[in-house]
Coordinates of N, CA and C in Angstrom, one line a residue:
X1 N 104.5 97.6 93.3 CA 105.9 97.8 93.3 C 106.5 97.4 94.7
X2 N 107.5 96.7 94.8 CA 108.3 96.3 95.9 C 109.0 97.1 96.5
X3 N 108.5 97.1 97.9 CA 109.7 98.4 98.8 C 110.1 97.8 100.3
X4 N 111.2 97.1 100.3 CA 111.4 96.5 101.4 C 112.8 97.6 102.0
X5 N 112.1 97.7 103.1 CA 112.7 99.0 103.8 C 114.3 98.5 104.3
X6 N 114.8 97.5 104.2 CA 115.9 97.0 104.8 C 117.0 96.8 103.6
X7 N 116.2 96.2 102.3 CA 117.0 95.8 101.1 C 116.9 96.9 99.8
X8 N 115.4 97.3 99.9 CA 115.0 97.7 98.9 C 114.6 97.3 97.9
X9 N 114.4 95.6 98.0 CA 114.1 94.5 97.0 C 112.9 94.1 97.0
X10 N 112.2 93.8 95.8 CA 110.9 92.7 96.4 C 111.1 91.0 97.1
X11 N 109.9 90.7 97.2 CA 110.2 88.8 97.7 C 110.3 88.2 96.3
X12 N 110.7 87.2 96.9 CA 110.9 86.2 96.0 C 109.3 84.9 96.0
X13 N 109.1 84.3 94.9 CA 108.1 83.2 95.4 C 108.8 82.2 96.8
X14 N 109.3 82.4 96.7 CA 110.2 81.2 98.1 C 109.8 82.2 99.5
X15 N 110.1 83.2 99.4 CA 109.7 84.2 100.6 C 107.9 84.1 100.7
X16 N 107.7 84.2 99.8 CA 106.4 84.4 99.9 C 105.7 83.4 100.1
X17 N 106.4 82.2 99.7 CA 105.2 80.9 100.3 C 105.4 80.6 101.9
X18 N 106.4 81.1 102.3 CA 106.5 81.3 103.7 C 105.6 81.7 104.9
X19 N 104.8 83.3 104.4 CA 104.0 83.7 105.5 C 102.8 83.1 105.5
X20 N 102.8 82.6 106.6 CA 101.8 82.2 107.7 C 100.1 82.6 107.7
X21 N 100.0 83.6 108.1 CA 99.0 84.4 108.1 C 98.1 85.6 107.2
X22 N 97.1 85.6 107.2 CA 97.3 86.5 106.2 C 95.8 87.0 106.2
X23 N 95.6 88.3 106.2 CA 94.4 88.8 107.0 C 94.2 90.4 106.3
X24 N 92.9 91.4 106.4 CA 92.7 92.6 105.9 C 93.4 93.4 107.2
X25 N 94.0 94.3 106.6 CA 94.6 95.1 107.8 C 93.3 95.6 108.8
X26 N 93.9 96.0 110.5 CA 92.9 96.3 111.4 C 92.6 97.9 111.0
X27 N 94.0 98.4 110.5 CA 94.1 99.8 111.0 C 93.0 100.5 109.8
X28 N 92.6 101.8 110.6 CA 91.6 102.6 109.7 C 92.2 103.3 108.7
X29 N 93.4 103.6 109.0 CA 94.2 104.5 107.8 C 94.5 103.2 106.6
X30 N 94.7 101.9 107.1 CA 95.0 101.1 105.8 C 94.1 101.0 104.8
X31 N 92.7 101.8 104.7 CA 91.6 102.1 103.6 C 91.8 103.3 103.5
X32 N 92.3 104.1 103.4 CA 92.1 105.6 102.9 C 91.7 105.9 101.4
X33 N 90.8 106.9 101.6 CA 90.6 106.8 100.2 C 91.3 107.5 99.1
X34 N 91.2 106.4 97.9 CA 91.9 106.7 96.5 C 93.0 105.4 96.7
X35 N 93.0 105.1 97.9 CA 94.2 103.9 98.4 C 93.2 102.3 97.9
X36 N 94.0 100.9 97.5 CA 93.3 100.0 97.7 C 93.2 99.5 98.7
X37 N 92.4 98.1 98.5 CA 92.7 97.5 100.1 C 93.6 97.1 100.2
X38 N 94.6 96.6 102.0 CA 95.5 96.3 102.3 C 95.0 95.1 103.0
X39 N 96.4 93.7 102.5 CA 96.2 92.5 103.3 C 97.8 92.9 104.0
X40 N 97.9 92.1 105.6 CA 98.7 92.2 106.0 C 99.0 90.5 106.0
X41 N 100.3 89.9 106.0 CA 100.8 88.6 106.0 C 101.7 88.7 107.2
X42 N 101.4 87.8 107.6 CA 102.5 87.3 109.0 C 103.2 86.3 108.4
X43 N 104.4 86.6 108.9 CA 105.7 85.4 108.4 C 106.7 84.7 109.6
X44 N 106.7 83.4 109.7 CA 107.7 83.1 110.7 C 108.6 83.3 110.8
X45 N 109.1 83.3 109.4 CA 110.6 83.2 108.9 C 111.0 84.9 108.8
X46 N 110.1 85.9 108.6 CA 110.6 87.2 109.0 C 110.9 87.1 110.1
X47 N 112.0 88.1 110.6 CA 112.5 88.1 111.4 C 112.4 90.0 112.0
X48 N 113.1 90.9 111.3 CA 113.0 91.9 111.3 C 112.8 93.0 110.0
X49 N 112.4 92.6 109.2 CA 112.2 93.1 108.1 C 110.6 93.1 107.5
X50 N 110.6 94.6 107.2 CA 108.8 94.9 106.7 C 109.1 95.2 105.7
X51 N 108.2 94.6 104.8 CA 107.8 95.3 103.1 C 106.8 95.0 102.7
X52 N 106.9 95.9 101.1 CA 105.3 96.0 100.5 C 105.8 95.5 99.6
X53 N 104.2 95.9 98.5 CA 104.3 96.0 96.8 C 103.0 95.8 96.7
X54 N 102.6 96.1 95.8 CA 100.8 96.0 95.0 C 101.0 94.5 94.2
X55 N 99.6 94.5 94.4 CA 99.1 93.1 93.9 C 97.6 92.8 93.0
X56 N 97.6 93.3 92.1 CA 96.2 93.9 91.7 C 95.7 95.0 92.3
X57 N 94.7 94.9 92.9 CA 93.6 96.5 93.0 C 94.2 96.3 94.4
X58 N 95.1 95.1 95.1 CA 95.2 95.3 96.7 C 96.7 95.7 96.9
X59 N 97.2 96.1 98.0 CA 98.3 96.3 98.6 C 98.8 95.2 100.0
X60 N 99.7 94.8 99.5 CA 100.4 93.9 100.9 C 101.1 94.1 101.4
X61 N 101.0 93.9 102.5 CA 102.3 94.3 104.1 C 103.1 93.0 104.1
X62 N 104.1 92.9 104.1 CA 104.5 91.3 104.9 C 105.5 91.8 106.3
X63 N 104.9 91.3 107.2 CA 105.6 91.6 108.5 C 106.2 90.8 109.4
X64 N 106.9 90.3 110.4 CA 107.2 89.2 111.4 C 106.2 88.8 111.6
X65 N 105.5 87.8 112.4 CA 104.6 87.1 112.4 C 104.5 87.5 114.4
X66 N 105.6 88.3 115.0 CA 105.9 88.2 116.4 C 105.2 89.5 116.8
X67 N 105.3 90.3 115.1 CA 104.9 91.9 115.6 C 103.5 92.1 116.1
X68 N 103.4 93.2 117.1 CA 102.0 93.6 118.2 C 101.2 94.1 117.3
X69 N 99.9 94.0 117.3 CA 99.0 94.8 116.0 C 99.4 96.3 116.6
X70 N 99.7 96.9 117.8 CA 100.1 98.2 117.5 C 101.1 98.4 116.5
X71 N 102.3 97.8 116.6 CA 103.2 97.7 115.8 C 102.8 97.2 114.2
X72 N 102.0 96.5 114.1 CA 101.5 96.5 112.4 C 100.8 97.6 112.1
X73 N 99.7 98.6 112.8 CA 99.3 99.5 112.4 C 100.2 100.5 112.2
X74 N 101.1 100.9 112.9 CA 102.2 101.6 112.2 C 102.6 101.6 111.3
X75 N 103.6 100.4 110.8 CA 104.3 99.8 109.6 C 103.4 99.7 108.5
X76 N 102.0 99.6 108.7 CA 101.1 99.6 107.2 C 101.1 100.6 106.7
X77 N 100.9 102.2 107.9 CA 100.7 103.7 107.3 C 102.2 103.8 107.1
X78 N 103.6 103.3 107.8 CA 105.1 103.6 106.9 C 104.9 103.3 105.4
X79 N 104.3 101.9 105.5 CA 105.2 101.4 104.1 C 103.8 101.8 102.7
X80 N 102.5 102.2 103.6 CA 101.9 102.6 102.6 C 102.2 104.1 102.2
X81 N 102.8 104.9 102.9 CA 103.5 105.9 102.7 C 104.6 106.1 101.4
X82 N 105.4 105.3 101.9 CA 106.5 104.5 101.3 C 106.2 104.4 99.8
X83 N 105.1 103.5 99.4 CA 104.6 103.0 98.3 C 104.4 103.8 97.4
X84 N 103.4 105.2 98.0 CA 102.8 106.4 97.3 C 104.1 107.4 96.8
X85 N 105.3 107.5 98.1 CA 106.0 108.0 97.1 C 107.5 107.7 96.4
X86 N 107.3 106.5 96.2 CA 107.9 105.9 95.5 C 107.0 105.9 94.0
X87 N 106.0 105.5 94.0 CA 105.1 106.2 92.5 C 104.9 106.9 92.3
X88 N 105.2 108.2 93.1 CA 104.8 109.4 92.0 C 106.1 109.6 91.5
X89 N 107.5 109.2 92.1 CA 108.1 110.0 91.6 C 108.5 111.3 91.3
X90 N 108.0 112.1 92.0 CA 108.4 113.7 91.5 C 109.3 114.0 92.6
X91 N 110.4 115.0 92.0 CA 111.0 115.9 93.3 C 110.7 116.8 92.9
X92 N 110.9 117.9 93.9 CA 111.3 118.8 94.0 C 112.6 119.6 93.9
X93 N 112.4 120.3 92.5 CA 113.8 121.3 92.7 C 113.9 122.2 93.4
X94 N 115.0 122.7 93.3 CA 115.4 124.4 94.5 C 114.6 124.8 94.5
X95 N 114.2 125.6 93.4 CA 113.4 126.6 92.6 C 111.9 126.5 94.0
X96 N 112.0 125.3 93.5 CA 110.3 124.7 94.4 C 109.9 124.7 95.7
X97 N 111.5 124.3 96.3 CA 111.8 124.2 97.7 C 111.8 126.0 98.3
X98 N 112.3 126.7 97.4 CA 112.0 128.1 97.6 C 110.6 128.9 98.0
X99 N 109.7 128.2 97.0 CA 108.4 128.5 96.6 C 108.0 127.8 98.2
X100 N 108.2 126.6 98.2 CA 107.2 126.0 99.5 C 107.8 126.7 101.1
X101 N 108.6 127.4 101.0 CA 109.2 127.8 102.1 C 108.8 128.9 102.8
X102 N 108.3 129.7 101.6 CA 107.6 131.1 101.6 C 106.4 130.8 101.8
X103 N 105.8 129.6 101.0 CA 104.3 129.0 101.5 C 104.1 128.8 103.2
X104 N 104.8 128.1 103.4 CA 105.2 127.2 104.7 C 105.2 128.7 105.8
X105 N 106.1 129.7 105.6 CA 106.6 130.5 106.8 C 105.0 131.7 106.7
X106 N 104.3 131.9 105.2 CA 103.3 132.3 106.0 C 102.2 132.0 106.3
X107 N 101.9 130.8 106.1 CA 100.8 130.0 106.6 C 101.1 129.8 108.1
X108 N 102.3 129.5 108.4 CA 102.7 128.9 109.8 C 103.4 129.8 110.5
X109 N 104.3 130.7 110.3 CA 105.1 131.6 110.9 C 104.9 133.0 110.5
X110 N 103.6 133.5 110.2 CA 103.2 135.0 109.9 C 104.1 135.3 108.6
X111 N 105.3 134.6 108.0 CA 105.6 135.4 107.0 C 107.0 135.7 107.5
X112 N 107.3 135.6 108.9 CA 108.5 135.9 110.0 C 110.0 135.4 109.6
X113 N 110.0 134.1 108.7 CA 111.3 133.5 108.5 C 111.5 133.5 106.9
X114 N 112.2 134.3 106.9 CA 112.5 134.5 105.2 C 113.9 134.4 105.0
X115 N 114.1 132.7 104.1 CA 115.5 132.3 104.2 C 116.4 133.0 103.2
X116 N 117.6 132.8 102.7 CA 117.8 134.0 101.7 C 118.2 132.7 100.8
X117 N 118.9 131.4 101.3 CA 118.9 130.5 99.9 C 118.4 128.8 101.2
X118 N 117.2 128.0 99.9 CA 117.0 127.1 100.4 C 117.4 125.8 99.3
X119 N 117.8 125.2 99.7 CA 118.5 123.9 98.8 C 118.8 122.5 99.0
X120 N 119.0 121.9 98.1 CA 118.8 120.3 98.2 C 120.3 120.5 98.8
X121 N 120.9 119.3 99.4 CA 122.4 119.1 99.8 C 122.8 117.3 99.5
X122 N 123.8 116.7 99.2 CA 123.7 115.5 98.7 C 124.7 114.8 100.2
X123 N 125.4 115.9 101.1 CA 126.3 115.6 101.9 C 126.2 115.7 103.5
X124 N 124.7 115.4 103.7 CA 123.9 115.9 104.8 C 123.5 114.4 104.8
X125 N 124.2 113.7 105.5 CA 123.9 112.0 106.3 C 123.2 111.5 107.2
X126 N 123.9 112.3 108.5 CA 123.7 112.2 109.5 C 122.0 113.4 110.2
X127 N 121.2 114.1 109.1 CA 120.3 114.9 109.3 C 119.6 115.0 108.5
X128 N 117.8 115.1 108.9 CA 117.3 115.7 107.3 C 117.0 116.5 107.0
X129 N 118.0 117.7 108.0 CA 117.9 119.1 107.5 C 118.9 119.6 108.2
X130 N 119.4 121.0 107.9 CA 119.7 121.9 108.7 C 119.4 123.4 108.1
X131 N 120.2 124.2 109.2 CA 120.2 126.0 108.7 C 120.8 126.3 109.5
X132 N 121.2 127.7 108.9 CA 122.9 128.8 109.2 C 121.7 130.0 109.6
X133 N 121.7 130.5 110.6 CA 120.2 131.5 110.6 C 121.5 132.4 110.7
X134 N 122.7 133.0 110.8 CA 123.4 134.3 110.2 C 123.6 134.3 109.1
X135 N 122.9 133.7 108.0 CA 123.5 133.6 106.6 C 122.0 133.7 106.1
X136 N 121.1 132.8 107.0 CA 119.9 132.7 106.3 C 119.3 131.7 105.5
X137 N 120.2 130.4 105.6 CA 121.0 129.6 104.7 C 119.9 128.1 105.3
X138 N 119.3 127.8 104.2 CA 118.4 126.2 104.6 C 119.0 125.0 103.8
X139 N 119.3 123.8 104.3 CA 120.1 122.9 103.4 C 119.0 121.7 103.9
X140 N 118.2 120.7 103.1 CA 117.6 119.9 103.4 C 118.5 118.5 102.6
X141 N 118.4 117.4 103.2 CA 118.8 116.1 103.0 C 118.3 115.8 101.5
X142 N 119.2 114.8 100.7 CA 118.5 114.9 99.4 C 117.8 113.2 100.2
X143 N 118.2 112.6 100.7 CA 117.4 111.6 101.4 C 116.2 112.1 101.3
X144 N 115.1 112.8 101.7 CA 114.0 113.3 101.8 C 113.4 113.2 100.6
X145 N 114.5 113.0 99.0 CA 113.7 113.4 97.4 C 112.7 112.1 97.3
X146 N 111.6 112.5 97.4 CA 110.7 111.1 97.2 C 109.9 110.7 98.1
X147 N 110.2 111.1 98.9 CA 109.0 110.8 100.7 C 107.9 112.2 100.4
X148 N 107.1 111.3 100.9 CA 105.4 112.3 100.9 C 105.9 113.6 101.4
X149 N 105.2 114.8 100.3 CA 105.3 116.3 100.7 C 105.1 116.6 101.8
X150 N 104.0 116.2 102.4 CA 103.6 116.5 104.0 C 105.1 116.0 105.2
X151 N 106.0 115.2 104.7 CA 106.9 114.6 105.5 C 108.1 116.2 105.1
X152 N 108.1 116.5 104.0 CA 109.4 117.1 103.2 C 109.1 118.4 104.1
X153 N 107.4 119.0 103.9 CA 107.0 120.1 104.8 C 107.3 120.2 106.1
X154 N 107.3 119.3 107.1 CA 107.3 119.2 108.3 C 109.4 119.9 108.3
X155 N 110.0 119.0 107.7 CA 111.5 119.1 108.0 C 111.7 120.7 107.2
X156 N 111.1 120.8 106.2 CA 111.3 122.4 106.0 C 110.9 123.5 107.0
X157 N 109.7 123.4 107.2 CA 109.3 124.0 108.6 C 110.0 124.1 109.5
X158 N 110.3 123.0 110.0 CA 111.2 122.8 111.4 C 112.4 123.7 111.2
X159 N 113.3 124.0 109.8 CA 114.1 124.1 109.4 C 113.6 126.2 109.6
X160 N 112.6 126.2 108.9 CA 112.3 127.8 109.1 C 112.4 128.3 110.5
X161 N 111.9 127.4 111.1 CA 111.7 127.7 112.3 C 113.2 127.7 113.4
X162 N 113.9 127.7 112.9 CA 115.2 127.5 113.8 C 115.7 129.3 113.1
X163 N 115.2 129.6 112.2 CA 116.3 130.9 111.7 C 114.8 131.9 112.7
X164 N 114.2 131.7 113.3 CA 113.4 132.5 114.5 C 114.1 131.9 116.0
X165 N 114.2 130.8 115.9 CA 114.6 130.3 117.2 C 115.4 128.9 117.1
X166 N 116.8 129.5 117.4 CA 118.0 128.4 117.1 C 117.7 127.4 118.3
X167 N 117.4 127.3 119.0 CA 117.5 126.0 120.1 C 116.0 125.1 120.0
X168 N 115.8 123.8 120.3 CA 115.0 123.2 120.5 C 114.3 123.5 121.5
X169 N 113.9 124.7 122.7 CA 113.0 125.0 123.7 C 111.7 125.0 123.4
X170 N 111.0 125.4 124.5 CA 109.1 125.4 124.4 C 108.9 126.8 123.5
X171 N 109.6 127.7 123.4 CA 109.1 128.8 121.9 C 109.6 128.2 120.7
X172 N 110.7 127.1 120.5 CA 110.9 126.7 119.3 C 109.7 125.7 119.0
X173 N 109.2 124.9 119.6 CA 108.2 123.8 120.0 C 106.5 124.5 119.6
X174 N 106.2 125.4 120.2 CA 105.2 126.4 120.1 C 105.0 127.5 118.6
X175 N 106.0 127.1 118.3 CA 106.0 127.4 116.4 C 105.6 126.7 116.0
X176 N 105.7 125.3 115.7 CA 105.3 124.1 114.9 C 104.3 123.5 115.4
X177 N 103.4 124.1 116.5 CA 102.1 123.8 117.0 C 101.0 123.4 115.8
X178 N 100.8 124.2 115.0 CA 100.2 125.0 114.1 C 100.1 124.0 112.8
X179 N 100.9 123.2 112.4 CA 101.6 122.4 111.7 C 100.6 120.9 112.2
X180 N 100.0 120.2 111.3 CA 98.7 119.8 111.7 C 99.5 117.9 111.6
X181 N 100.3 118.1 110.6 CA 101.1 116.9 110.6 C 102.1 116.5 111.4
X182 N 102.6 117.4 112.1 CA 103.9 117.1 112.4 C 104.3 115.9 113.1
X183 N 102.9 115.0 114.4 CA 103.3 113.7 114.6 C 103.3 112.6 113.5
X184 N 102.5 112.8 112.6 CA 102.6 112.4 111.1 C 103.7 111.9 110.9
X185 N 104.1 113.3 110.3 CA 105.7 112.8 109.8 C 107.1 112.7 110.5
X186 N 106.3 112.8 111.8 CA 108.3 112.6 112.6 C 107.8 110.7 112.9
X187 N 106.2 109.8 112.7 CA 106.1 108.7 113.1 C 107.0 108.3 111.5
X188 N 106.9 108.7 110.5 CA 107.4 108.5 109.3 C 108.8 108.4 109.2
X189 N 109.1 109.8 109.4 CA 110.4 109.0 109.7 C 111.4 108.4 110.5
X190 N 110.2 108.1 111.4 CA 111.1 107.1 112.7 C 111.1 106.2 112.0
X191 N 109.7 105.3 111.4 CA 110.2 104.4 110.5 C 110.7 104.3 109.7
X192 N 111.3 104.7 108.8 CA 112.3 104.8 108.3 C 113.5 105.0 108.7
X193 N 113.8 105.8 109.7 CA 115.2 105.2 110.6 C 115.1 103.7 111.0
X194 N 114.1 103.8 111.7 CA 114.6 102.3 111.8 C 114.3 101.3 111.2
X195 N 113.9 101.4 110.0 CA 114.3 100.4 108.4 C 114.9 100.4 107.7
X196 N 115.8 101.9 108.0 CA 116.7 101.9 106.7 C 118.1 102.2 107.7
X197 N 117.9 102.7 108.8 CA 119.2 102.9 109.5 C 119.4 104.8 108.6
X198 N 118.7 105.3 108.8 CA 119.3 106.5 107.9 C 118.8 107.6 108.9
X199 N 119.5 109.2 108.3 CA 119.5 110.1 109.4 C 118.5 110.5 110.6
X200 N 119.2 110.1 111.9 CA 118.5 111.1 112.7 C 117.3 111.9 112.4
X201 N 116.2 111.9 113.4 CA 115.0 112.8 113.5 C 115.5 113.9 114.2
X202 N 114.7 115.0 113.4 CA 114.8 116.4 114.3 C 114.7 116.3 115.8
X203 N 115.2 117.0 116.4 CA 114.9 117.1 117.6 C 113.7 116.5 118.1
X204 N 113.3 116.2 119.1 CA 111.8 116.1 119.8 C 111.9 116.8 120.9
X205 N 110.6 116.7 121.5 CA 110.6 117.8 122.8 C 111.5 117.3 123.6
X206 N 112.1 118.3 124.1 CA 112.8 117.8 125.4 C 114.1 117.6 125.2
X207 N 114.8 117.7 123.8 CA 116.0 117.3 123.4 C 116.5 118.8 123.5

């Protein structure tokens, strides 16, 4: 399935007779298992634009032909990211987001942040989350319906974790220690800000 982070479209055969190069990815995560293998294609004619789609039992990257293999190992685990949840297809309702919240706060925060309503929001742009900690109140991005659970957890989390400590400091920082993904999914959706131009990452240290 085609997921070009810029358009949202697949290539066309014209695009595709284009790339250049074309090689098994270096990176170790581009074989994960239950995953197939990954070829990555270098293209002249890309310029700034990464995409996928499956191709029998294999998976394809097509990337600039300029990009640093640090920079392709990145964009293989985005857009293989990408790929997985765009096929499953599932969201999550309220109901669920309620359920994983209670999960989340006592696996990670003793049980300490108990929101009183958590919910999808369709009017949250510019963020992929926020909370009202005098209300009790969690509102997550519906942008998020469809990105890997481990990504959805992290911004929920982060989200619990402000109705304990409203500012980004080293005790807000020192909650989300614990949280085994969280460079994971803030590298996730960096790329995707910067492939899709969409909301702002949570804070990072230091903000």
């Amino acid at each position: 399935m085609p997921a070009d982070p810029s358009h949202g479209s697949g290539e066309t055969p014209l695009r595709r007779a284009a790339d250049t190069s074309r090689r098994p990815a270096p990176s170790p995560d581009a074989r994960r298992p239950g995953t197939s293998a990954v070829e990555v294609r270098r293209s002249s004619r890309r310029r700034r634009t990464v995409s996928a789609y499956r191709e029998g039992d294999r998976t394809v990257v097509l990337i600039p032909a300029r990009m640093s293999e640090a920079e392709e190992r990145r964009w293989v685990t985005v857009m293989l990211d990408k790929l997985a949840a765009q096929e499953s297809k599932r969201l999550l309702g309220d109901g669920e987001l309620v359920q994983r919240a209670e999960r989340l706060s006592g696996q990670y925060l003793e049980g300490r942040a108990r929101p009183a309503t958590v919910r999808w929001v369709t009017n949250q742009n510019t963020r992929w989350g926020s909370c009202t900690p005098a209300e009790g109140s969690i509102r997550l991005s519906h942008r998020l319906q469809g990105m890997p659970e481990y990504v959805i957890d992290y911004v929920l989390l982060h989200e619990l974790a402000h109705l304990l400590v409203p500012g980004h400091g080293p005790r807000f920082w020192r909650l989300l220690e614990a949280y085994p993904r969280t460079e994971r999914a803030r590298g996730y959706l960096e790329g995707v800000v910067a492939a899709d131009r969409l909301p702002q990452l949570p804070a990072a240290r230091g903000d």
